[in-house]
């Protein structure tokens, strides 16, 4: 998850508003074992983490946009 969240931060941190940044910080506080099933869709995302920011992280991860060449 460090690669996913770190890659997202590298690409977006400079353009995040306060609400997006707070949502992202909240994701950083979630354990990898809890977060991974949300990202893969194996488990539902709790309402407090089901944010636009989370959905952007997931979309970028699934599209392979977080992988550096």
PDB file of N, CA, C and O in Angstrom, residues 27-52:
ATOM      1  N   UNK A  27      -6.567   8.115   5.316  1.00  0.00           N
ATOM      2  CA  UNK A  27      -6.204   6.825   4.705  1.00  0.00           C
ATOM      3  C   UNK A  27      -4.834   6.358   5.180  1.00  0.00           C
ATOM      4  O   UNK A  27      -4.609   5.156   5.329  1.00  0.00           O
ATOM      5  N   UNK A  28      -3.935   7.294   5.397  1.00  0.00           N
ATOM      6  CA  UNK A  28      -2.596   6.926   5.873  1.00  0.00           C
ATOM      7  C   UNK A  28      -2.639   6.281   7.252  1.00  0.00           C
ATOM      8  O   UNK A  28      -1.742   5.514   7.608  1.00  0.00           O
ATOM      9  N   UNK A  29      -3.683   6.574   8.009  1.00  0.00           N
ATOM     10  CA  UNK A  29      -3.823   6.008   9.344  1.00  0.00           C
ATOM     11  C   UNK A  29      -4.460   4.626   9.373  1.00  0.00           C
ATOM     12  O   UNK A  29      -4.553   4.008  10.431  1.00  0.00           O
ATOM     13  N   UNK A  30      -4.873   4.126   8.220  1.00  0.00           N
ATOM     14  CA  UNK A  30      -5.503   2.807   8.127  1.00  0.00           C
ATOM     15  C   UNK A  30      -4.425   1.765   7.848  1.00  0.00           C
ATOM     16  O   UNK A  30      -3.541   1.979   7.021  1.00  0.00           O
ATOM     17  N   UNK A  31      -4.499   0.643   8.531  1.00  0.00           N
ATOM     18  CA  UNK A  31      -3.505  -0.414   8.317  1.00  0.00           C
ATOM     19  C   UNK A  31      -3.631  -0.982   6.908  1.00  0.00           C
ATOM     20  O   UNK A  31      -4.710  -0.986   6.309  1.00  0.00           O
ATOM     21  N   UNK A  32      -2.514  -1.456   6.391  1.00  0.00           N
ATOM     22  CA  UNK A  32      -2.496  -2.049   5.045  1.00  0.00           C
ATOM     23  C   UNK A  32      -3.464  -3.225   4.930  1.00  0.00           C
ATOM     24  O   UNK A  32      -4.120  -3.387   3.904  1.00  0.00           O
ATOM     25  N   UNK A  33      -3.536  -4.035   5.973  1.00  0.00           N
ATOM     26  CA  UNK A  33      -4.405  -5.213   5.917  1.00  0.00           C
ATOM     27  C   UNK A  33      -5.884  -4.833   5.884  1.00  0.00           C
ATOM     28  O   UNK A  33      -6.705  -5.597   5.384  1.00  0.00           O
ATOM     29  N   UNK A  34      -6.211  -3.678   6.393  1.00  0.00           N
ATOM     30  CA  UNK A  34      -7.581  -3.187   6.333  1.00  0.00           C
ATOM     31  C   UNK A  34      -7.850  -2.458   5.013  1.00  0.00           C
ATOM     32  O   UNK A  34      -8.907  -2.598   4.415  1.00  0.00           O
ATOM     33  N   UNK A  35      -6.865  -1.698   4.553  1.00  0.00           N
ATOM     34  CA  UNK A  35      -7.025  -0.863   3.367  1.00  0.00           C
ATOM     35  C   UNK A  35      -7.025  -1.664   2.063  1.00  0.00           C
ATOM     36  O   UNK A  35      -7.812  -1.387   1.162  1.00  0.00           O
ATOM     37  N   UNK A  36      -6.178  -2.656   1.960  1.00  0.00           N
ATOM     38  CA  UNK A  36      -6.042  -3.409   0.710  1.00  0.00           C
ATOM     39  C   UNK A  36      -7.361  -4.010   0.224  1.00  0.00           C
ATOM     40  O   UNK A  36      -7.700  -3.877  -0.952  1.00  0.00           O
ATOM     41  N   UNK A  37      -8.148  -4.662   1.081  1.00  0.00           N
ATOM     42  CA  UNK A  37      -9.428  -5.203   0.590  1.00  0.00           C
ATOM     43  C   UNK A  37     -10.405  -4.122   0.112  1.00  0.00           C
ATOM     44  O   UNK A  37     -11.259  -4.398  -0.725  1.00  0.00           O
ATOM     45  N   UNK A  38     -10.292  -2.917   0.620  1.00  0.00           N
ATOM     46  CA  UNK A  38     -11.135  -1.831   0.118  1.00  0.00           C
ATOM     47  C   UNK A  38     -10.711  -1.461  -1.290  1.00  0.00           C
ATOM     48  O   UNK A  38     -11.532  -1.254  -2.168  1.00  0.00           O
ATOM     49  N   UNK A  39      -9.384  -1.368  -1.489  1.00  0.00           N
ATOM     50  CA  UNK A  39      -8.853  -0.987  -2.797  1.00  0.00           C
ATOM     51  C   UNK A  39      -9.185  -2.035  -3.848  1.00  0.00           C
ATOM     52  O   UNK A  39      -9.538  -1.712  -4.982  1.00  0.00           O
ATOM     53  N   UNK A  40      -9.102  -3.301  -3.482  1.00  0.00           N
ATOM     54  CA  UNK A  40      -9.367  -4.376  -4.434  1.00  0.00           C
ATOM     55  C   UNK A  40     -10.852  -4.658  -4.612  1.00  0.00           C
ATOM     56  O   UNK A  40     -11.235  -5.419  -5.500  1.00  0.00           O
ATOM     57  N   UNK A  41     -11.683  -4.069  -3.759  1.00  0.00           N
ATOM     58  CA  UNK A  41     -13.118  -4.284  -3.845  1.00  0.00           C
ATOM     59  C   UNK A  41     -13.599  -5.539  -3.132  1.00  0.00           C
ATOM     60  O   UNK A  41     -14.754  -5.918  -3.247  1.00  0.00           O
ATOM     61  N   UNK A  42     -12.701  -6.193  -2.390  1.00  0.00           N
ATOM     62  CA  UNK A  42     -13.071  -7.410  -1.669  1.00  0.00           C
ATOM     63  C   UNK A  42     -13.977  -7.115  -0.476  1.00  0.00           C
ATOM     64  O   UNK A  42     -14.744  -7.979  -0.054  1.00  0.00           O
ATOM     65  N   UNK A  43     -13.829  -5.921   0.096  1.00  0.00           N
ATOM     66  CA  UNK A  43     -14.644  -5.518   1.240  1.00  0.00           C
ATOM     67  C   UNK A  43     -15.168  -4.113   0.986  1.00  0.00           C
ATOM     68  O   UNK A  43     -14.512  -3.308   0.317  1.00  0.00           O
ATOM     69  N   UNK A  44     -16.339  -3.811   1.535  1.00  0.00           N
ATOM     70  CA  UNK A  44     -16.876  -2.461   1.352  1.00  0.00           C
ATOM     71  C   UNK A  44     -16.050  -1.432   2.119  1.00  0.00           C
ATOM     72  O   UNK A  44     -15.483  -1.726   3.168  1.00  0.00           O
ATOM     73  N   UNK A  45     -16.010  -0.247   1.567  1.00  0.00           N
ATOM     74  CA  UNK A  45     -15.286   0.862   2.186  1.00  0.00           C
ATOM     75  C   UNK A  45     -16.191   1.493   3.237  1.00  0.00           C
ATOM     76  O   UNK A  45     -17.333   1.840   2.937  1.00  0.00           O
ATOM     77  N   UNK A  46     -15.701   1.649   4.459  1.00  0.00           N
ATOM     78  CA  UNK A  46     -16.516   2.323   5.476  1.00  0.00           C
ATOM     79  C   UNK A  46     -16.860   3.747   5.020  1.00  0.00           C
ATOM     80  O   UNK A  46     -16.069   4.404   4.335  1.00  0.00           O
ATOM     81  N   UNK A  47     -18.023   4.204   5.404  1.00  0.00           N
ATOM     82  CA  UNK A  47     -18.528   5.502   4.959  1.00  0.00           C
ATOM     83  C   UNK A  47     -17.540   6.639   5.213  1.00  0.00           C
ATOM     84  O   UNK A  47     -17.381   7.527   4.368  1.00  0.00           O
ATOM     85  N   UNK A  48     -16.848   6.603   6.336  1.00  0.00           N
ATOM     86  CA  UNK A  48     -15.925   7.705   6.658  1.00  0.00           C
ATOM     87  C   UNK A  48     -14.716   7.759   5.726  1.00  0.00           C
ATOM     88  O   UNK A  48     -14.035   8.779   5.651  1.00  0.00           O
ATOM     89  N   UNK A  49     -14.431   6.668   5.012  1.00  0.00           N
ATOM     90  CA  UNK A  49     -13.307   6.645   4.073  1.00  0.00           C
ATOM     91  C   UNK A  49     -13.755   6.600   2.615  1.00  0.00           C
ATOM     92  O   UNK A  49     -12.927   6.646   1.711  1.00  0.00           O
ATOM     93  N   UNK A  50     -15.053   6.517   2.398  1.00  0.00           N
ATOM     94  CA  UNK A  50     -15.583   6.464   1.035  1.00  0.00           C
ATOM     95  C   UNK A  50     -15.710   7.890   0.493  1.00  0.00           C
ATOM     96  O   UNK A  50     -16.787   8.461   0.408  1.00  0.00           O
ATOM     97  N   UNK A  51     -14.567   8.442   0.134  1.00  0.00           N
ATOM     98  CA  UNK A  51     -14.469   9.835  -0.290  1.00  0.00           C
ATOM     99  C   UNK A  51     -14.031   9.912  -1.746  1.00  0.00           C
ATOM    100  O   UNK A  51     -13.581   8.917  -2.326  1.00  0.00           O
ATOM    101  N   UNK A  52     -14.145  11.100  -2.321  1.00  0.00           N
ATOM    102  CA  UNK A  52     -13.633  11.313  -3.677  1.00  0.00           C
ATOM    103  C   UNK A  52     -12.148  10.980  -3.739  1.00  0.00           C
ATOM    104  O   UNK A  52     -11.673  10.402  -4.712  1.00  0.00           O
TER     105      UNK A  52
END
